[in-house]
Coordinates of C-alpha atoms in Angstrom, one line a residue:
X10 CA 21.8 8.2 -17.6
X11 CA 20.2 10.4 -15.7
X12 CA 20.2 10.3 -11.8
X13 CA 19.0 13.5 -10.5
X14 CA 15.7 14.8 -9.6
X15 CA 14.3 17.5 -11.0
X16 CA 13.3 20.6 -9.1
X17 CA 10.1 19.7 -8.9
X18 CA 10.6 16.4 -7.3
X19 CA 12.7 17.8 -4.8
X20 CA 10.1 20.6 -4.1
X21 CA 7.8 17.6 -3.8
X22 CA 9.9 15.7 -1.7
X23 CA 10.9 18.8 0.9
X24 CA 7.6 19.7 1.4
X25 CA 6.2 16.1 2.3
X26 CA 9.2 15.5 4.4
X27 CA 8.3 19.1 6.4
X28 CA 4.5 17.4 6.8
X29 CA 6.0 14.4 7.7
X30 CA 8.0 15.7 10.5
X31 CA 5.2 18.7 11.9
X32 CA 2.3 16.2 11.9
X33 CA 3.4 12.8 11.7
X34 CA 6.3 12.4 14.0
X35 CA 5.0 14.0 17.0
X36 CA 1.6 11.6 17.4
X37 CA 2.9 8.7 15.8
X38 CA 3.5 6.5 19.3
X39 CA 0.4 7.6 20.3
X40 CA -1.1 6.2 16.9
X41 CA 0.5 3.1 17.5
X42 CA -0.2 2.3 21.1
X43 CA -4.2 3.3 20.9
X44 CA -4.3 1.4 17.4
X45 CA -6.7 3.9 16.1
X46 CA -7.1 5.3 12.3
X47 CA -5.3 8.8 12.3
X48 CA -8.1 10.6 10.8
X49 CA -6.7 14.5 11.8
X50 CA -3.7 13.7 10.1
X51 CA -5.2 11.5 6.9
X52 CA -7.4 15.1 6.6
X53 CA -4.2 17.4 6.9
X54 CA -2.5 15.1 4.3
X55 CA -5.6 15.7 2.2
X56 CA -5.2 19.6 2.3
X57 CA -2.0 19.1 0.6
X58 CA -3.4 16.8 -1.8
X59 CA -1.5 14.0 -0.7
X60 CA -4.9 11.5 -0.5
X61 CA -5.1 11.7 -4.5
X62 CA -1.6 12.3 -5.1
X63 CA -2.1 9.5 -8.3
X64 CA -5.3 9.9 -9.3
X65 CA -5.0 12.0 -12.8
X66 CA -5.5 16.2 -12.7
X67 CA -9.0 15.7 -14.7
X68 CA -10.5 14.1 -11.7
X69 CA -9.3 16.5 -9.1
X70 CA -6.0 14.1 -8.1
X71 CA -2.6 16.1 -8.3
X72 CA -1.6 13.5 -11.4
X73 CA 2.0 12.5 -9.9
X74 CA 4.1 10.1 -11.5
X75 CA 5.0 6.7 -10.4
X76 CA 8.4 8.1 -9.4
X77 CA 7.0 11.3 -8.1
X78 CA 5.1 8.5 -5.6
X79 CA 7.8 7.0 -4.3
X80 CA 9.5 9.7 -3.2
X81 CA 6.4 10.8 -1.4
X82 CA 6.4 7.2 0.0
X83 CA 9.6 6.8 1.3
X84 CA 9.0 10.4 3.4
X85 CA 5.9 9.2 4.9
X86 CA 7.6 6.2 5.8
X87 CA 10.6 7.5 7.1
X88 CA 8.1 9.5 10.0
X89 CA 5.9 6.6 10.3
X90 CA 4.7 3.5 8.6
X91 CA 1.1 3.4 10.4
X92 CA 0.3 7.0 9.3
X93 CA 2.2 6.9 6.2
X94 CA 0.4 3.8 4.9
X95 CA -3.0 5.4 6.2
X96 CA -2.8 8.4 4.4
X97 CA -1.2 7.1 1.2
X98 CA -3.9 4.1 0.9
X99 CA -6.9 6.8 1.3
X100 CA -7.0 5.6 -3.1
X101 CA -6.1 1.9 -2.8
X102 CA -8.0 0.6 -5.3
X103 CA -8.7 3.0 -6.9
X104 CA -5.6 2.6 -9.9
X105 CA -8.5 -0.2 -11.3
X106 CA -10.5 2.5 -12.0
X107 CA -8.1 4.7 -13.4
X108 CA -7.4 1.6 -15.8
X109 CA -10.3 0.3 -16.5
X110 CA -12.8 2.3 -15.1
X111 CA -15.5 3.9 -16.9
X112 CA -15.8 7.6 -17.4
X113 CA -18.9 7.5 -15.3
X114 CA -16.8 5.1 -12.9
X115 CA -14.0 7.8 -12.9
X116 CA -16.2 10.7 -11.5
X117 CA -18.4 9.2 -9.6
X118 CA -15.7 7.5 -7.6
X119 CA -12.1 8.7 -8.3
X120 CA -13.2 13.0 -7.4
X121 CA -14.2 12.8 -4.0
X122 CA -11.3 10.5 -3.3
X123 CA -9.4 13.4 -4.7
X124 CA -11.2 15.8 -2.6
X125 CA -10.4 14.2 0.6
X126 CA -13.7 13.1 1.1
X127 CA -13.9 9.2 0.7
X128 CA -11.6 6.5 1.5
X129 CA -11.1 3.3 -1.2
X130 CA -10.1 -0.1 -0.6
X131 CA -9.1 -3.1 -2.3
X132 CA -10.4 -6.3 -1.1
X133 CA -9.0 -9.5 -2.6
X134 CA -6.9 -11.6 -0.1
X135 CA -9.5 -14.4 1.9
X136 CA -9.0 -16.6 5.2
X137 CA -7.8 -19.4 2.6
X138 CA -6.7 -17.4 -0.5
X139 CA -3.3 -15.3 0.1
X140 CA -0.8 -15.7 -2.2
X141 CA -2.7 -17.7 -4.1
X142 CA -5.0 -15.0 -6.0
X143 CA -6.8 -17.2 -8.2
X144 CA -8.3 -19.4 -5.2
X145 CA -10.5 -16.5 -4.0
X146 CA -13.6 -17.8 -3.4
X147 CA -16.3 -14.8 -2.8
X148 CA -18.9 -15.0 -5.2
X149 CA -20.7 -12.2 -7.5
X150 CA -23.4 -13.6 -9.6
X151 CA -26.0 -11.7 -11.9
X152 CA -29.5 -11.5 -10.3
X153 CA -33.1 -9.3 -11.3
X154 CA -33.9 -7.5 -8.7
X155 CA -37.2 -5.3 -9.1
X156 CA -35.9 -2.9 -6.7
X157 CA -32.8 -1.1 -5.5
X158 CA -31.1 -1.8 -2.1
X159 CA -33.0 -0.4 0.7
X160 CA -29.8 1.1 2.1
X161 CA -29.2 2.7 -1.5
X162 CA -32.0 4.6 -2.7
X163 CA -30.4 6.9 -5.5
X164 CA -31.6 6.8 -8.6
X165 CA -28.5 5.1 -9.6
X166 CA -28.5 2.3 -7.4
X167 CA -30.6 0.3 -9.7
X168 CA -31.1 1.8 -13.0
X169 CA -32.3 -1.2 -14.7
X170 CA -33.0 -4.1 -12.6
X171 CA -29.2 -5.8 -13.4
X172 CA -27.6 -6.5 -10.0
X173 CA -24.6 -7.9 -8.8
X174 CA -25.0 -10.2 -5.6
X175 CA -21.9 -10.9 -4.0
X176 CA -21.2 -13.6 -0.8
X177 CA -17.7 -14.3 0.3
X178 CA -15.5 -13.5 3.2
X179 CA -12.6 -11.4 2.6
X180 CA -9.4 -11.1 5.2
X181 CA -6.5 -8.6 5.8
X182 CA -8.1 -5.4 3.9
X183 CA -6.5 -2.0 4.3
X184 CA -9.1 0.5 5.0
X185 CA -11.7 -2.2 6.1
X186 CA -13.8 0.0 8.3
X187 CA -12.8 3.2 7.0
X188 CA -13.5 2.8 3.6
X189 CA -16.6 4.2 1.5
X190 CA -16.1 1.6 -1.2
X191 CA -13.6 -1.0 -2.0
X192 CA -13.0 -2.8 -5.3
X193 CA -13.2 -6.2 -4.8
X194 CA -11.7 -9.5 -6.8
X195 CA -14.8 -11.5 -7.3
X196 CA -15.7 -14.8 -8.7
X197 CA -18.3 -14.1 -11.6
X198 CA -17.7 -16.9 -14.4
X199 CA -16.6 -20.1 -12.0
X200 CA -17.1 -22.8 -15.0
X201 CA -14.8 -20.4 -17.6
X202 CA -11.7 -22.5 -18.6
X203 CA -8.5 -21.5 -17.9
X204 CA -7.3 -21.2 -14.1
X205 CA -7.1 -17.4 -14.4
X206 CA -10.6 -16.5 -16.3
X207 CA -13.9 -16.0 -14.7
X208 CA -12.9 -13.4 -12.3
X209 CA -14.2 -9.5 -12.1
X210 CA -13.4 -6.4 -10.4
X211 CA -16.8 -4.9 -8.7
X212 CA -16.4 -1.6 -6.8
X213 CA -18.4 -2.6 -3.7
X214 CA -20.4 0.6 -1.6
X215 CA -19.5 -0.2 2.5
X216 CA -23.0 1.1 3.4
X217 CA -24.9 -1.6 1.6
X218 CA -27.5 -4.1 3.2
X219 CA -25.1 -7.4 4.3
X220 CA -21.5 -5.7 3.9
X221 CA -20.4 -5.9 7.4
X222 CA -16.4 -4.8 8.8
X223 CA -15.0 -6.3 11.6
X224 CA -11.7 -4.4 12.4
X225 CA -8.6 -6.6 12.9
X226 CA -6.1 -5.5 16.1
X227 CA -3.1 -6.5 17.8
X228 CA -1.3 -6.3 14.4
X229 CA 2.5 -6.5 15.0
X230 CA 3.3 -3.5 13.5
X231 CA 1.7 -0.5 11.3
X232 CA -1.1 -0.5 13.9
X233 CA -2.5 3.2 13.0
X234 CA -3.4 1.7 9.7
X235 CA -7.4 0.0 9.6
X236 CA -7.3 -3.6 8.6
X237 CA -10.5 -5.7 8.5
X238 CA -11.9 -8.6 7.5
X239 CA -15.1 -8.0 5.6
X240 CA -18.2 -10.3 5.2
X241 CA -20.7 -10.0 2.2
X242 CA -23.8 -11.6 2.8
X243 CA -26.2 -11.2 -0.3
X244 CA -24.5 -7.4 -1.1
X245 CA -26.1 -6.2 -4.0
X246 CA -24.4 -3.3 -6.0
X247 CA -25.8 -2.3 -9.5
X248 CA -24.6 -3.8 -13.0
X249 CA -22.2 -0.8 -13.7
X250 CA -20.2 -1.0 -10.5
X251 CA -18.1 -3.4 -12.6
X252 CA -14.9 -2.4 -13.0
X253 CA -13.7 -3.0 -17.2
X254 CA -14.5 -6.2 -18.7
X255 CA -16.5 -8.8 -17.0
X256 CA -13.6 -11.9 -16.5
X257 CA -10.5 -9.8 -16.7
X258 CA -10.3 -9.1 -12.9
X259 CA -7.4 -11.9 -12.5
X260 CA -5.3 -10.0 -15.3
X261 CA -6.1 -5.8 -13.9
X262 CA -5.2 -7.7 -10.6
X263 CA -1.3 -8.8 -11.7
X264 CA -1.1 -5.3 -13.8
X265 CA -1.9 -3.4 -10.2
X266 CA 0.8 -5.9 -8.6
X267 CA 3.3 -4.3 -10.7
X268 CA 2.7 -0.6 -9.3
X269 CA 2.3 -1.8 -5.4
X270 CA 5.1 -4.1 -5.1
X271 CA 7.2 -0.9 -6.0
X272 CA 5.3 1.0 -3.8
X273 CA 6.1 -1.3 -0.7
X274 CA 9.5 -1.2 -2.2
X275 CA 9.5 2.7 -1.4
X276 CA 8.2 1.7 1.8
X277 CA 11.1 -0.5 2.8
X278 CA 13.5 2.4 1.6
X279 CA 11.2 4.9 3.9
X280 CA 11.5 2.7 6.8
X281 CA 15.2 1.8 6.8
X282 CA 16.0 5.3 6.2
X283 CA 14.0 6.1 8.8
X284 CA 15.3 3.5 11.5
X285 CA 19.6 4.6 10.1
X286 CA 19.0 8.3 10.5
X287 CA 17.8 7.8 14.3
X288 CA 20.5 5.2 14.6
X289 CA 23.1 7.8 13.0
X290 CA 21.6 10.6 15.8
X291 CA 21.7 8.1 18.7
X292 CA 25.0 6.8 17.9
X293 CA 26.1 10.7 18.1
X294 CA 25.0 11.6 21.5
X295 CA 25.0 8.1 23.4
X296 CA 28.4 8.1 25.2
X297 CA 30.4 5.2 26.8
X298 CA 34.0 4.9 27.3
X299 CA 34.6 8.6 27.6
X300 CA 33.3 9.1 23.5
X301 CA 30.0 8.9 21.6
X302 CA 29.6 5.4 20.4
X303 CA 29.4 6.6 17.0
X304 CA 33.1 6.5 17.4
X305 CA 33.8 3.1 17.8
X306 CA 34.4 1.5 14.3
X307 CA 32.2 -1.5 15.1
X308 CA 29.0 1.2 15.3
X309 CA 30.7 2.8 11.9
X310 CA 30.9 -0.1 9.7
X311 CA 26.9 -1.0 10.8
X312 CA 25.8 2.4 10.0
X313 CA 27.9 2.4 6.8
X314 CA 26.3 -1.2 5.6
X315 CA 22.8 0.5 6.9
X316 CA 23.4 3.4 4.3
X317 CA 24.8 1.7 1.3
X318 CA 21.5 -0.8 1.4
X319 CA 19.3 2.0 1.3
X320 CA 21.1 3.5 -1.3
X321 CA 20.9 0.5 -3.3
X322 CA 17.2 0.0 -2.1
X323 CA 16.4 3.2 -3.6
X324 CA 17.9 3.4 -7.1
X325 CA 16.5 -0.6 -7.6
X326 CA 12.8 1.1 -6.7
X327 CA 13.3 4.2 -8.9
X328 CA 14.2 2.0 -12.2
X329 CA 11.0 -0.1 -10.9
X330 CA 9.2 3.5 -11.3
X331 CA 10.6 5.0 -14.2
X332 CA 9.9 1.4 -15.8
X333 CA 6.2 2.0 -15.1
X334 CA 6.2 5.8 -16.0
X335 CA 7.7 4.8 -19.7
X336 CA 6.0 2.1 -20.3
X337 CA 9.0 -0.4 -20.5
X338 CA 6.8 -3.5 -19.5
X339 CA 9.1 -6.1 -20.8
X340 CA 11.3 -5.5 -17.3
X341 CA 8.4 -4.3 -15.2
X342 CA 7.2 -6.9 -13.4
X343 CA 10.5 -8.4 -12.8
X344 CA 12.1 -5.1 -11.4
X345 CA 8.7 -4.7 -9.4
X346 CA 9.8 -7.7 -7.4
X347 CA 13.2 -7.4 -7.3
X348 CA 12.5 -3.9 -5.9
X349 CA 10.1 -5.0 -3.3
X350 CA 11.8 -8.1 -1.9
X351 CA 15.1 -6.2 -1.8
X352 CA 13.4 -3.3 -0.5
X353 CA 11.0 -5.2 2.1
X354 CA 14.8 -7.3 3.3
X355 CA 16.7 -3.9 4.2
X356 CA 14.2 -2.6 5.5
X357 CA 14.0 -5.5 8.1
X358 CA 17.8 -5.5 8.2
X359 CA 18.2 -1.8 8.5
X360 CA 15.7 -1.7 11.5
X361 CA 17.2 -4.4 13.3
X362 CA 20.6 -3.2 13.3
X363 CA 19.5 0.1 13.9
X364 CA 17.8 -1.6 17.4
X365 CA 21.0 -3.2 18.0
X366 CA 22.5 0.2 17.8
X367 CA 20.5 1.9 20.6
X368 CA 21.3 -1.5 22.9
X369 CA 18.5 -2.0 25.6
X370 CA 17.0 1.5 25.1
X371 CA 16.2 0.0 21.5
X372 CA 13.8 -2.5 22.7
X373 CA 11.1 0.0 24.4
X374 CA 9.0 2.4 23.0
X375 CA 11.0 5.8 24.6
X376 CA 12.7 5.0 20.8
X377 CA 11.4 5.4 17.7
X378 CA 13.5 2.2 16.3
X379 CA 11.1 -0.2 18.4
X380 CA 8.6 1.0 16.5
X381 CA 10.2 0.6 13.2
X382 CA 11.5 -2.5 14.0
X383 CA 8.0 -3.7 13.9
X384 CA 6.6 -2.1 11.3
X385 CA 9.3 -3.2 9.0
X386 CA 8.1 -7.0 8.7
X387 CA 4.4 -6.5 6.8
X388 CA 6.6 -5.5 3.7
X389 CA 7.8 -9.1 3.4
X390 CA 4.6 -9.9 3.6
X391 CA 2.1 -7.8 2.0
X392 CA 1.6 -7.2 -1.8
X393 CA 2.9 -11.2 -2.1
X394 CA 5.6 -12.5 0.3
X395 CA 9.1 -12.8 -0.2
X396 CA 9.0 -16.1 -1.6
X397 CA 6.4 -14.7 -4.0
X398 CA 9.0 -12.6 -5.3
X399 CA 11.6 -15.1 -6.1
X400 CA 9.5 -17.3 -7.6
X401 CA 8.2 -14.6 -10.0
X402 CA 11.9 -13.1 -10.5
X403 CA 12.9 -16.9 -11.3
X404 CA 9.9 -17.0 -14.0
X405 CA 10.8 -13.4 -15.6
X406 CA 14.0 -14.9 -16.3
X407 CA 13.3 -17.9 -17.7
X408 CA 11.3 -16.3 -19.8
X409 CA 14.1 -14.2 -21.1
X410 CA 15.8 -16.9 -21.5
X411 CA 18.4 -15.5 -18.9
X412 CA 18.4 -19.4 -16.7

């Protein structure tokens, strides 16, 4: 078994962590309080070619590994969740395309990602539909149009007449009003039989006639991050914006699951790390009884338990990763969840201790921890909850006959 990184992965990881701390760190309060999308910084991160970090070398992404990811994650993180999850989520949506897109699909939307010059979404969550995917509601039904969209003129807007029109409501969307196109979960085959048929995955244009963003604030935490709702009133988008094959949309949707609950896995890692180093530092240099407190065994045995999660944390999301990266599927989905609601539950442990730690200065913003202590929460919640999780570990082992 092997345990190490390789020296690329640690050049990777070195250099992120030096981006993270030059041009992340030093704005991220500022980030926070305004709750505005850190665009400098999102276009810095693209420079280094950390907007298309995944997206394969043949479509101008840097091609990194599902490990290689995580490690990128957990640095962004570590600086600041807001910012981290802005710059990162720049391709949400767009590992559908990579999937199941078309070649055509591929360039055309995958490059400039890539470039650093459009920002993807992926809208499936609804006002009444969170957890439970499959009682999305937003409609896409097949319509003859006899000309393109007004607000899309090029010649392939419309190549043939065959339109998509789509009307639904969708809720809590990363990148809501940032984003030049999101792929959305869509109703398209309502009477098919079978409780997960009849949906489709439709890359969605946010310049279209009836797409409208309404941008969500006084989020709890990860505030520099956009989140919208979205409403699609008649949105029409042409026949090939269809992402793979017309009813599978329910299944690509699980198979992304897999690769984002590990993500927010490495995001719980980034954030508890994040909240124990500046616990560790504090601990150092705040003094009372004539010695740091770092001294005191009580502040030792928290920062111990703090370290030897993470550690844990970490080597649960890498086997999550290096399941992915191989191609080991029969454990996938059930690592994927372990990962995440282990990782998502230290991180929310970590940061709170790590609060306790810095006492009363822990509970403004003149501390980082504050911040982190906020930001920590959304990973039990987004990318399916915590009880999500169980439930789907429970199922992964029945099915292995393992209970």
């Amino acid at each position: 078994m092997e345990f190490g990184l390789s020296a690329e992965q640690k050049q990777i990881r070195d250099e992120v962590r030096k981006f993270a701390e030059n041009e992340i760190k030093p704005v991220a309060s500022e980030y926070d309080r305004e709750e505005k999308y850190p665009h400098e910084v999102v276009d810095k991160a693209a420079e280094m070619g950390l907007t298309g970090a995944a997206i394969p070398v043949e479509y101008g992404g840097a091609g990194y590994s599902t490990l290689d990811m995580m490690i990128i994650t957990e640095e962004l993180f570590a600086a600041d969740p807001g910012i981290g999850l802005s710059v990162l989520s720049t391709s949400f949506g767009t590992e559908a395309i990579v999937g199941h897109g078309s070649e055509e699909q591929k360039e055309e939307f995958l490059e400039p990602v890539a470039r650093g010059e459009a920002i993807t979404g992926a809208a499936i969550s609804e006002p009444h539909a969170g957890s439970d995917v499959s009682s999305i509601s937003t409609r896409a039904e097949k319509d003859t149009a006899e000309q393109s969209s007004p607000s899309r003129d090029s010649p392939e807007a419309n190549q043939d007449g065959d339109e998509w029109v789509i009307n639904g409501n969708k809720m809590w969307i990363t990148n809501g009003t940032v984003a030049d196109y999101v792929v959305m979960l869509c109703q398209t085959d309502p009477d098919a039989e079978g409780r997960y048929n009849g949906f489709s995955q439709i890359i969605v244009e946010t310049d279209r006639d009836g797409f409208t963003a309404e941008k969500i604030t006084g989020k709890l935490g990860i505030r520099a991050s956009d989140t919208a709702e979205l409403i699609l009133d008649d949105v029409r988008v042409p026949e090939e914006n269809l992402v793979g094959h017309r009813g599978a949309g329910f299944l690509q949707q699980m198979q992304f699951f897999d690769e984002t609950r590990t993500a927010v896995a490495a995001q719980g890692v980034g954030i508890a790390r994040g909240a124990a180093e500046r616990a560790l530092e504090y601990a150092e240099e705040r003094e009372q009884f004539g010695q740091s407190i770092g001294e005191f065994q009580a502040i030792q045995h928290k920062l111990s338990d703090m370290f030897t999660k993470i550690e844990a944390a970490r080597l649960l999301t890498y086997k999550s990763a290096w399941c992915d990266d191989t191609g080991n599927d029969d454990d996938l989905t059930m690592l994927a969840s372990m990962a995440k609601e282990y990782g998502s539950r230290i991180a929310v442990d970590v940061a709170d201790e790590a609060v306790q730690i810095h006492g009363g200065a822990g509970y403004v913003d003149d501390f980082d921890v504050e911040r982190l202590y906020r930001d920590a929460k959304i990973t039990q919640i987004y990318e399916g909850t915590t009880e999500i999780q169980k439930n789907i570990i429970a199922r992964e082992l029945q099915g292995k006959g393992l209970v």
